C-alpha positions in Angstrom: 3.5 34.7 -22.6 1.5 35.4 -19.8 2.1 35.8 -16.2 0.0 32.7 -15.2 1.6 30.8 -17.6 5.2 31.9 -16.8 4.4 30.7 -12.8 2.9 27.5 -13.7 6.0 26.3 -15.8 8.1 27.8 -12.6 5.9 25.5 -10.5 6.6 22.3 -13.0 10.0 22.9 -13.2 10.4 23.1 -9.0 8.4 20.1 -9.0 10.8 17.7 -10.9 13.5 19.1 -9.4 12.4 18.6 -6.2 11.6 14.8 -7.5 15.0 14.2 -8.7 16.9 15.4 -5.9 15.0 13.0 -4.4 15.4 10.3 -6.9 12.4 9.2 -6.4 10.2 7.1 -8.9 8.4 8.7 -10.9 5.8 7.7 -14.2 5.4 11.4 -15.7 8.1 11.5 -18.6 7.5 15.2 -18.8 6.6 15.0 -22.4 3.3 14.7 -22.5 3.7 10.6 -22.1 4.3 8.1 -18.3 5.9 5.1 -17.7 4.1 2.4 -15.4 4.2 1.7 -12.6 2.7 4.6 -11.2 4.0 3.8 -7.9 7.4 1.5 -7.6 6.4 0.2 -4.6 3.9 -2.0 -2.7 0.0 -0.7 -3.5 -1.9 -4.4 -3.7 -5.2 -4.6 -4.8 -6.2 -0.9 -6.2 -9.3 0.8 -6.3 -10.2 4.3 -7.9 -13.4 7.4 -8.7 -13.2 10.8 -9.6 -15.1 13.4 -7.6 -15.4 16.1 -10.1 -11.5 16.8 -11.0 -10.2 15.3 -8.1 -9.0 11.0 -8.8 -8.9 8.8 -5.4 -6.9 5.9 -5.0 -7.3 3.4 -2.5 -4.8 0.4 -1.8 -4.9 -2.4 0.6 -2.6 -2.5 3.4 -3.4 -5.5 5.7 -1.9 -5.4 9.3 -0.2 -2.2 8.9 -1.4 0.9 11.3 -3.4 3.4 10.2 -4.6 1.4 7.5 -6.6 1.7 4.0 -4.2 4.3 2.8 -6.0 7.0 0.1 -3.7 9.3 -2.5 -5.3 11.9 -4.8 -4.3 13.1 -7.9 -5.0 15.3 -10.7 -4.2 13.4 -13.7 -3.9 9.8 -12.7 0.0 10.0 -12.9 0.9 12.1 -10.3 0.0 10.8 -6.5 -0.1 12.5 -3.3 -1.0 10.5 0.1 -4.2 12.3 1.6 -4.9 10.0 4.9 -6.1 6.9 5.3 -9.6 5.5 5.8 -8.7 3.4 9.4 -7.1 5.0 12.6 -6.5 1.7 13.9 -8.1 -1.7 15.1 -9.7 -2.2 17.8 -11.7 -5.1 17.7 -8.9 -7.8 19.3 -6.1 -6.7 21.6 -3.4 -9.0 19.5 -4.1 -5.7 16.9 -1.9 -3.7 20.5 0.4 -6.7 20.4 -1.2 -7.9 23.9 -1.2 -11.7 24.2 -0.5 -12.4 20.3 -0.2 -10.4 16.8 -1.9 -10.4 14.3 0.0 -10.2 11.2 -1.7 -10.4 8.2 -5.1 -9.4 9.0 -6.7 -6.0 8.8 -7.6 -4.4 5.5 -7.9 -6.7 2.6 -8.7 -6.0 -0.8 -10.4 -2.5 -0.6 -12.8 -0.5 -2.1 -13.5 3.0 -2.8 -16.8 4.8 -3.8 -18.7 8.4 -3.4 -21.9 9.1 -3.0 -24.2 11.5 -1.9 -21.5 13.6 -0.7 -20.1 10.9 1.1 -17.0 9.0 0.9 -17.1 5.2 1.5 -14.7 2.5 2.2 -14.7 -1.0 2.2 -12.7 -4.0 3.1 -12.6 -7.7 4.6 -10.8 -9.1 7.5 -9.8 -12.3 6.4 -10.5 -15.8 9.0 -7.5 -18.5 9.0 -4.9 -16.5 9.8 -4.9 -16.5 13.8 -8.7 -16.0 13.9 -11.6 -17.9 13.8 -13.9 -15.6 11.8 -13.8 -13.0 9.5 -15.7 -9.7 8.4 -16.4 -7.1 6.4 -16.2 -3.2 7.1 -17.4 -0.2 5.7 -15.6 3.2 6.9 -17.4 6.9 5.8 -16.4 9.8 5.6 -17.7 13.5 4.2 -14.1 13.9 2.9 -11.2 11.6 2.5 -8.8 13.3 5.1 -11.6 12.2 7.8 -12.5 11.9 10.5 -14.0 8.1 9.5 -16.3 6.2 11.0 -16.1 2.6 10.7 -18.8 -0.3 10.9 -17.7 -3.7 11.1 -20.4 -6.2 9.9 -20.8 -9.8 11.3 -20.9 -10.9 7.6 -17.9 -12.2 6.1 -17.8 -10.5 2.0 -14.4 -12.0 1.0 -12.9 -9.3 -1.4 -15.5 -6.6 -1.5 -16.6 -4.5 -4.3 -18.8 -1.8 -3.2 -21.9 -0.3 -5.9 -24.1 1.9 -5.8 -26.8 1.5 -8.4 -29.1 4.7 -9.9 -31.9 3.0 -8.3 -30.8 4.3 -5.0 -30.1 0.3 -3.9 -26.6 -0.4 -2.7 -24.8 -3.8 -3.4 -21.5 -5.8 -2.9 -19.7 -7.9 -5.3 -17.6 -10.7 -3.1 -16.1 -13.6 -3.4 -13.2 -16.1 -4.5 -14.2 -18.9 -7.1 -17.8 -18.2 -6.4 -19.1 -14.7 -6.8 -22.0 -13.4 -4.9 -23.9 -10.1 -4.5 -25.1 -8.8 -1.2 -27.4 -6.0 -0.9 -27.4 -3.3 2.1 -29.4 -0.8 3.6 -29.6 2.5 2.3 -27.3 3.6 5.1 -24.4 1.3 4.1 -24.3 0.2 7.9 -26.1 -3.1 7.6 -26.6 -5.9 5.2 -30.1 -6.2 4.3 -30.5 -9.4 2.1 -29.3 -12.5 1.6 -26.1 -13.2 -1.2 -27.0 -14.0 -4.4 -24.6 -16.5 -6.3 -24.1 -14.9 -9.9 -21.0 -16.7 -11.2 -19.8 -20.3 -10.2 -17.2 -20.7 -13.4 -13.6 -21.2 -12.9 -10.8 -21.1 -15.3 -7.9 -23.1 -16.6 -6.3 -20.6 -18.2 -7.5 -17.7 -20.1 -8.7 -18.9 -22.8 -10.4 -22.2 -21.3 -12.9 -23.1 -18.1 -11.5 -25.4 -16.1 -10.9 -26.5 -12.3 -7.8 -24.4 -11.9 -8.5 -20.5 -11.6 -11.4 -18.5 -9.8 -12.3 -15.5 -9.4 -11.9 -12.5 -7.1 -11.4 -9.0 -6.3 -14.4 -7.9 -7.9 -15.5 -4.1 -8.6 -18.6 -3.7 -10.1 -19.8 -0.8 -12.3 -23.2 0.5 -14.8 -22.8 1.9 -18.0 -24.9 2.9 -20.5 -27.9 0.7 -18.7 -25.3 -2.8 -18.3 -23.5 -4.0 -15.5 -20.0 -4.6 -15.5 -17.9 -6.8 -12.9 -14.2 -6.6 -13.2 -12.5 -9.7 -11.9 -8.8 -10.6 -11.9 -8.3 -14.7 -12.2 -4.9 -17.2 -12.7 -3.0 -15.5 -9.6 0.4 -13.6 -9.7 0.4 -14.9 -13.4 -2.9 -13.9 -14.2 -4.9 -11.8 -15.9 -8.1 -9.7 -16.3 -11.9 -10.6 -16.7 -15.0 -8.6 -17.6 -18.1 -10.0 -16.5 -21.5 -7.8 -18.1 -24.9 -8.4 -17.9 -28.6 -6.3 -18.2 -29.7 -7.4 -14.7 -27.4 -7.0 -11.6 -28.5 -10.5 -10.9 -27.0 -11.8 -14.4 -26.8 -14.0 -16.2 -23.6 -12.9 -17.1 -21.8 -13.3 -20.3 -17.3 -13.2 -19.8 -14.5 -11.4 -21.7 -10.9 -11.5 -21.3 -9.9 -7.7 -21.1 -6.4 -7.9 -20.7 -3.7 -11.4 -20.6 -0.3 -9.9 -21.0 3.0 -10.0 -18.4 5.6 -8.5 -20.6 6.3 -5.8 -18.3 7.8 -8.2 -15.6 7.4 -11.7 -16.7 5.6 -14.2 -15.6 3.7 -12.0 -13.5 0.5 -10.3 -15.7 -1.5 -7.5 -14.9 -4.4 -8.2 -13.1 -6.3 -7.0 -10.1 -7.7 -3.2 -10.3 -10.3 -0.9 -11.2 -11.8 1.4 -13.6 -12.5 5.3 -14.0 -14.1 7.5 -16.1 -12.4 11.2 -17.4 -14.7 14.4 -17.4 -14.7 14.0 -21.7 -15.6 11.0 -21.4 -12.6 8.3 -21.6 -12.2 5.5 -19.3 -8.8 4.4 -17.5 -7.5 1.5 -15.7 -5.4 1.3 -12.6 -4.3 -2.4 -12.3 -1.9 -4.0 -10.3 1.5 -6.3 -10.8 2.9 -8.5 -8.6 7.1 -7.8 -8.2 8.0 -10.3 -5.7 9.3 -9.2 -2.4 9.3 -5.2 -3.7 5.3 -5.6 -3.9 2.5 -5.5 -5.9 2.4 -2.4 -8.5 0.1 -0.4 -9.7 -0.2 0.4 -13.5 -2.3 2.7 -15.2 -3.8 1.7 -18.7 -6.2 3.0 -21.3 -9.5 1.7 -21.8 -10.7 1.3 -25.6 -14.4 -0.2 -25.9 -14.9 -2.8 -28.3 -18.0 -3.8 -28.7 -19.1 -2.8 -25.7 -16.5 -4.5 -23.9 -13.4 -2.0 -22.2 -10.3 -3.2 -23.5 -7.1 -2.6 -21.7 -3.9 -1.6 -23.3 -3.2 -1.3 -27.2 -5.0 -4.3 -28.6 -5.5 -6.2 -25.8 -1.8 -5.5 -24.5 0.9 -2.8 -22.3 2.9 -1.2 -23.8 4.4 0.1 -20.5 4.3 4.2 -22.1 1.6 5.4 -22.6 0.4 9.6 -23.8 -1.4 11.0 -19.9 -4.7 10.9 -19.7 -6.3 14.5 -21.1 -8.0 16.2 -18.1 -7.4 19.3 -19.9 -4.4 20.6 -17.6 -0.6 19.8 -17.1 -0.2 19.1 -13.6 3.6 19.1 -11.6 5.1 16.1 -11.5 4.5 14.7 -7.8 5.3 11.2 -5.7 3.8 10.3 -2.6 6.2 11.7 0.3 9.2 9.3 1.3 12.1 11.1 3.2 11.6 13.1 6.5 12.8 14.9 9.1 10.8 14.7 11.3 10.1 18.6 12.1 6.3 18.2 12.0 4.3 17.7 14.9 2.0 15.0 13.1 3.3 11.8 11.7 3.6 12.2 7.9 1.5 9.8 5.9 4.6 7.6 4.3 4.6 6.1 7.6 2.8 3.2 8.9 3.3 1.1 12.1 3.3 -2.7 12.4 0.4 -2.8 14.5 -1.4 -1.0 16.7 1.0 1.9 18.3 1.4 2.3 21.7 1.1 6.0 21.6 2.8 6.7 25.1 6.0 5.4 23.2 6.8 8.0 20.1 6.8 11.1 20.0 7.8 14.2 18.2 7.6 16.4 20.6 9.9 16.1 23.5 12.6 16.2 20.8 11.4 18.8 18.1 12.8 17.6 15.0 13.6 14.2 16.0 11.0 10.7 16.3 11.7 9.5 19.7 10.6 5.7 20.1 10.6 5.0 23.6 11.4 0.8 24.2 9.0 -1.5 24.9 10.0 -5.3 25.8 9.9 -7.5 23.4 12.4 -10.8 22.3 12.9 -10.3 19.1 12.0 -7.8 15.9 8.6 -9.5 15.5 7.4 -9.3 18.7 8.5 -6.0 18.8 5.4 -2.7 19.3 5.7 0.5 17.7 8.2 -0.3 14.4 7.7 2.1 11.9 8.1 1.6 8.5 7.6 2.6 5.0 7.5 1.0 1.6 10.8 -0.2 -0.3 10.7 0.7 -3.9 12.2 -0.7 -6.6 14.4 -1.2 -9.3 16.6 0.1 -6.1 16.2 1.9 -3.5 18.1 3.1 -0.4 17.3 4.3 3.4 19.1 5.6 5.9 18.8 7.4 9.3 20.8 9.3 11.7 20.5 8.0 15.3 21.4 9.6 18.7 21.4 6.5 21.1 22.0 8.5 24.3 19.0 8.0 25.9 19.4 4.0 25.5 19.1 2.0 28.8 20.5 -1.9 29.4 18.8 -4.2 27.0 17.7 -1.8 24.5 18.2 -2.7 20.7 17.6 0.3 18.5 18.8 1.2 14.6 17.1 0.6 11.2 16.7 -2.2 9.1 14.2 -4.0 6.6 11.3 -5.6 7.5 9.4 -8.7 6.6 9.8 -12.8 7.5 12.5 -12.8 7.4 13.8 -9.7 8.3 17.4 -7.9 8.9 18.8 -4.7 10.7 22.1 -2.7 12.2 21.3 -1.9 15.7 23.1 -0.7 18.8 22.4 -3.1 21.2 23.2 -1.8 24.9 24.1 -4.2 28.0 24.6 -2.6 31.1 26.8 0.4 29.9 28.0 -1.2 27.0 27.0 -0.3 23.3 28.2 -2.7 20.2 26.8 -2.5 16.9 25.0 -6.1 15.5 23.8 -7.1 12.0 20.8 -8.7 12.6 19.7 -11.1 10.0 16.3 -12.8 10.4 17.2 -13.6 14.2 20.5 -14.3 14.2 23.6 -12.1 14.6 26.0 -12.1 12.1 28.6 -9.6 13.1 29.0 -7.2 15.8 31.4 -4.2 16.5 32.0 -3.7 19.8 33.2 -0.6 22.3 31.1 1.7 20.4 32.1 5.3 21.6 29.8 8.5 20.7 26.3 8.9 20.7 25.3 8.7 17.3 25.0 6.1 14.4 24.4 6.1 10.8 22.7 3.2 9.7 22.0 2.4 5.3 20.3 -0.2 3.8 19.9 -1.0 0.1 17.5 -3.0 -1.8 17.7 -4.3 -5.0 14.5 -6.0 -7.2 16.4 -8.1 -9.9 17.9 -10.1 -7.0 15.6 -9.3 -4.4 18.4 -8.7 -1.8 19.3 -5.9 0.9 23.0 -5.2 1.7 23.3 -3.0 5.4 26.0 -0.1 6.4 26.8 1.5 9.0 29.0 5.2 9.4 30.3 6.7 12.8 30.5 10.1 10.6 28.4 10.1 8.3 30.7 10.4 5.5 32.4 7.3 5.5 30.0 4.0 5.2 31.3 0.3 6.3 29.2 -2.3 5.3 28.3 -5.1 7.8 26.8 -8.8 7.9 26.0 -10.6 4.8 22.6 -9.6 2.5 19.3 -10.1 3.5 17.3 -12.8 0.8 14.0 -10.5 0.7 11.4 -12.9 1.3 7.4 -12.8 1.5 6.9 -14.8 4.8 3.9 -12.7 5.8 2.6 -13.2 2.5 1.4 -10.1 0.1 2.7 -7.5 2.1 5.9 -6.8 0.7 9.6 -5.3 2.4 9.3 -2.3 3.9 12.3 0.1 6.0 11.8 -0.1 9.5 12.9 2.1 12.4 12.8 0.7 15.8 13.7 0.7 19.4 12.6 -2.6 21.7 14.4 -3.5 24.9 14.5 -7.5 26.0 14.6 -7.0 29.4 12.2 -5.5 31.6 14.6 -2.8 33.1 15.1 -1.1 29.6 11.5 0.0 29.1 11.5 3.2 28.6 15.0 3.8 27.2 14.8 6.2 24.1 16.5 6.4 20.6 16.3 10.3 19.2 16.1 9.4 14.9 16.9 13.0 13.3 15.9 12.1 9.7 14.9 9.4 7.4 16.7 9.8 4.1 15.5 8.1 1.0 16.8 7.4 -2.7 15.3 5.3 -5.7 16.4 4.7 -8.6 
């Protein structure tokens, strides 16, 4: 056997094991075949291209800070987070948590495309949901680390789907219910004509028009001299719709490309785009919706049927699939969960809940720890500079290590899950005192007080099948006690899923500035 041979099964091996001492999800089987979802975890609304033998994959990511996050891979199985497309928002100061938040807005529903040696990103900013107006942005870039420049248009294009025809003239696909078409200038930074209505259909279920059901999510592609639109309809339940035509304009004629939610029922897969392989097959990354775990993504084979791409075997998942062939075997790989925080940069699992304030982490002062400095705040919500990274599912667990020393009177620091409603163990300091509270959405359900030491160990669990979190709490690190009663995952900011949180607020004014050291972030799926 050769050398190079002998090395790349060393590197394959190391890779799994590094995986499984991890215990972190992962599709690649290791035989040749995967198991969706590629990611267990919350990655709404996906987008993907190839750039020679490199696969992008972009995912939406709302309020969350920086947002539009990107991963590569090398086979469409295994993902690695590469940056994302937006540093952070700008455009209100509720985005810095000054007079208001702004929850929910931010990145909706992107889009990812290359051309011309560029890299390009789109997404809306939806109205309704604490503003008055909403937009569309388009974020470039020569490579997709960055740096990216962003445009923000005064148009609105509700759940964009960038194109760029071989004509040289570049369009978006938009829309909910109606679908339109929107052409730009050549330099992707402007919007240069007025939208063109090309579907006004809506369905009652899949098999029948009706008044229930539109259209959305839209990605738009040419092949073989037709255009194709991609559209998912029918919701969490729903499922996926081809739209093709020989003019971009239409009319266009409607297939059903895949209707099937045997993987998690009721939910079905819809909601995704499309990608061709160097020999030629196509591939489909389209999401699920899990509940309060998030939306998944799952990858699926594209067979054309008279010149329509089917998804699936016959119209259907069967969850395990043979890899796609790009003609290599690549390590097995997950995007990055655990850390200890020994870097000087913030690693790219991590994402804050709005704007940071950057005077208030840091890795620095502290190598090897993330010190979040308190700002005032009454409650979780309100709270600047939480940072947080996806739960997965079917379970997983988080937990930290905490030195509190540098707490001041009214700081509240620890680690907990967060959403509407949310829960968390903390150390809560008044005056010199320390006790330890379960926090569940707001209220305290147990505290342990006369806490001696400077140091905490804090756990929480999740669970999809119930869609609960259960909290501990160690004074050693050896011996766990759990505390409160279980947090009923919920979806009150709706489509952005559960996600662990570290944090460190104070609720009175004389506490800003107090300082929780976290030495690691420790994470296990199963």
């Amino acid at each position: 056997m050769k050398l190079h041979n002998l090395f790349n099964i060393a590197l394959l091996c190391l890779a799994s094991f590094l995986v499984e001492a991890q215990q972190v999800w992962t599709p690649d089987n290791g035989d040749g075949t995967f198991t969706n979802p590629l990611m267990w975890g919350d990655w709404p609304d996906p987008d993907i291209i190839r750039v020679d033998d490199d696969f992008y994959f972009i995912s939406t990511s709302m309020h969350y800070v920086p947002g539009s996050p990107i991963a590569t891979s090398k086979d469409l199985v295994n993902w690695k987070m590469v940056g994302y497309a937006v540093d952070r928002y700008d455009e209100d100061e509720r985005y810095d948590m000054q007079n208001g938040q702004l929850y929910l807005n931010g990145s909706w529903a992107n889009t990812i495309r290359y051309n011309n040696g560029k890299f390009y990103v789109g997404f809306c900013t939806p109205y309704g949901l604490g503003t008055e107006t909403g937009h569309f942005s388009i974020c470039e870039a020569d490579k997709p680390e960055g740096p990216w420049k962003r445009t923000i248009f005064p148009e609105y294009l509700y759940d964009p789907g960038l194109f760029f025809d071989d004509n040289g003239k570049v369009y978006v696909v938009h829309g909910q219910g109606k679908l339109l078409i929107t052409e730009l200038n050549s330099d992707v930074r402007s919007v240069k004509g007025k939208p063109v209505e090309i579907w006004n259909k809506r369905f009652e279920n899949s098999q029948t028009f009706g008044k229930r059901f539109g259209m959305e999510g839209a990605h738009m592609y040419k092949i073989n001299g037709k255009y194709y639109i991609t559209c998912p309809a029918g919701g969490t339940e729903g499922w996926q719709v081809c739209l093709r035509s020989d003019s971009i304009y239409g009319p266009y004629e409607h297939k059903i490309i895949v209707d099937d939610n045997s993987s998690y029922p009721p939910n079905g897969l819809h909601q995704g785009g499309m990608v061709q392989l160097k020999n030629g097959d196509w591939w489909f990354i389209i999401m699920q919706d899990r509940g309060p775990i998030g939306r998944v993504p799952c990858l699926m084979p594209v067979k054309w049927v008279d010149g329509w791409p089917m998804l699936g075997t016959e119209g259907k998942d069967v969850i395990t699939y043979p890899k796609p062939n790009v003609g290599k075997t690549y390590p097995v790989m997950v995007p990055a969960t655990s850390d200890e925080f020994k870097g000087k940069k913030l690693g790219l699992q991590w994402q804050w809940n709005h704007n940071p304030d950057d005077t208030k982490w840091t890795l620095t002062e502290r190598p090897g720890y993330m010190r979040l400095k308190a700002s005032q705040a009454k409650s979780l919500k309100e709270a600047r500079n939480t940072l947080t990274q996806r739960v997965q599912g079917p379970s997983s667990e988080g937990s930290v290590l905490v030195d509190i020393t540098g707490l001041k009177d009214g700081n509240v620091a620890g680690f907990g899950v967060f959403q509407f409603p949310y829960a968390y163990v903390a150390v809560q300091q008044e005056g010199d005192d320390r006790k330890i509270v379960m926090c569940n959405d707001g209220e305290i359900v147990e505290t342990v007080d006369a806490l001696k030491g400077n140091k905490i160990w804090i756990r929480a669990r999740v669970m999809d099948k119930d869609f609960t979190a259960r909290f501990y709490y160690s004074l050693d690190g050896k011996t766990y006690s759990p505390i409160g009663n279980e947090l009923k995952m919920g979806l009150g900011l709706d489509w952005t899923a559960n996600r662990f949180a570290l944090f460190n607020y104070s609720t009175k004014a004389n506490g800003v500035g107090g300082y929780a050291d976290f030495d690691w972030f420790h994470f296990t799926g199963k």
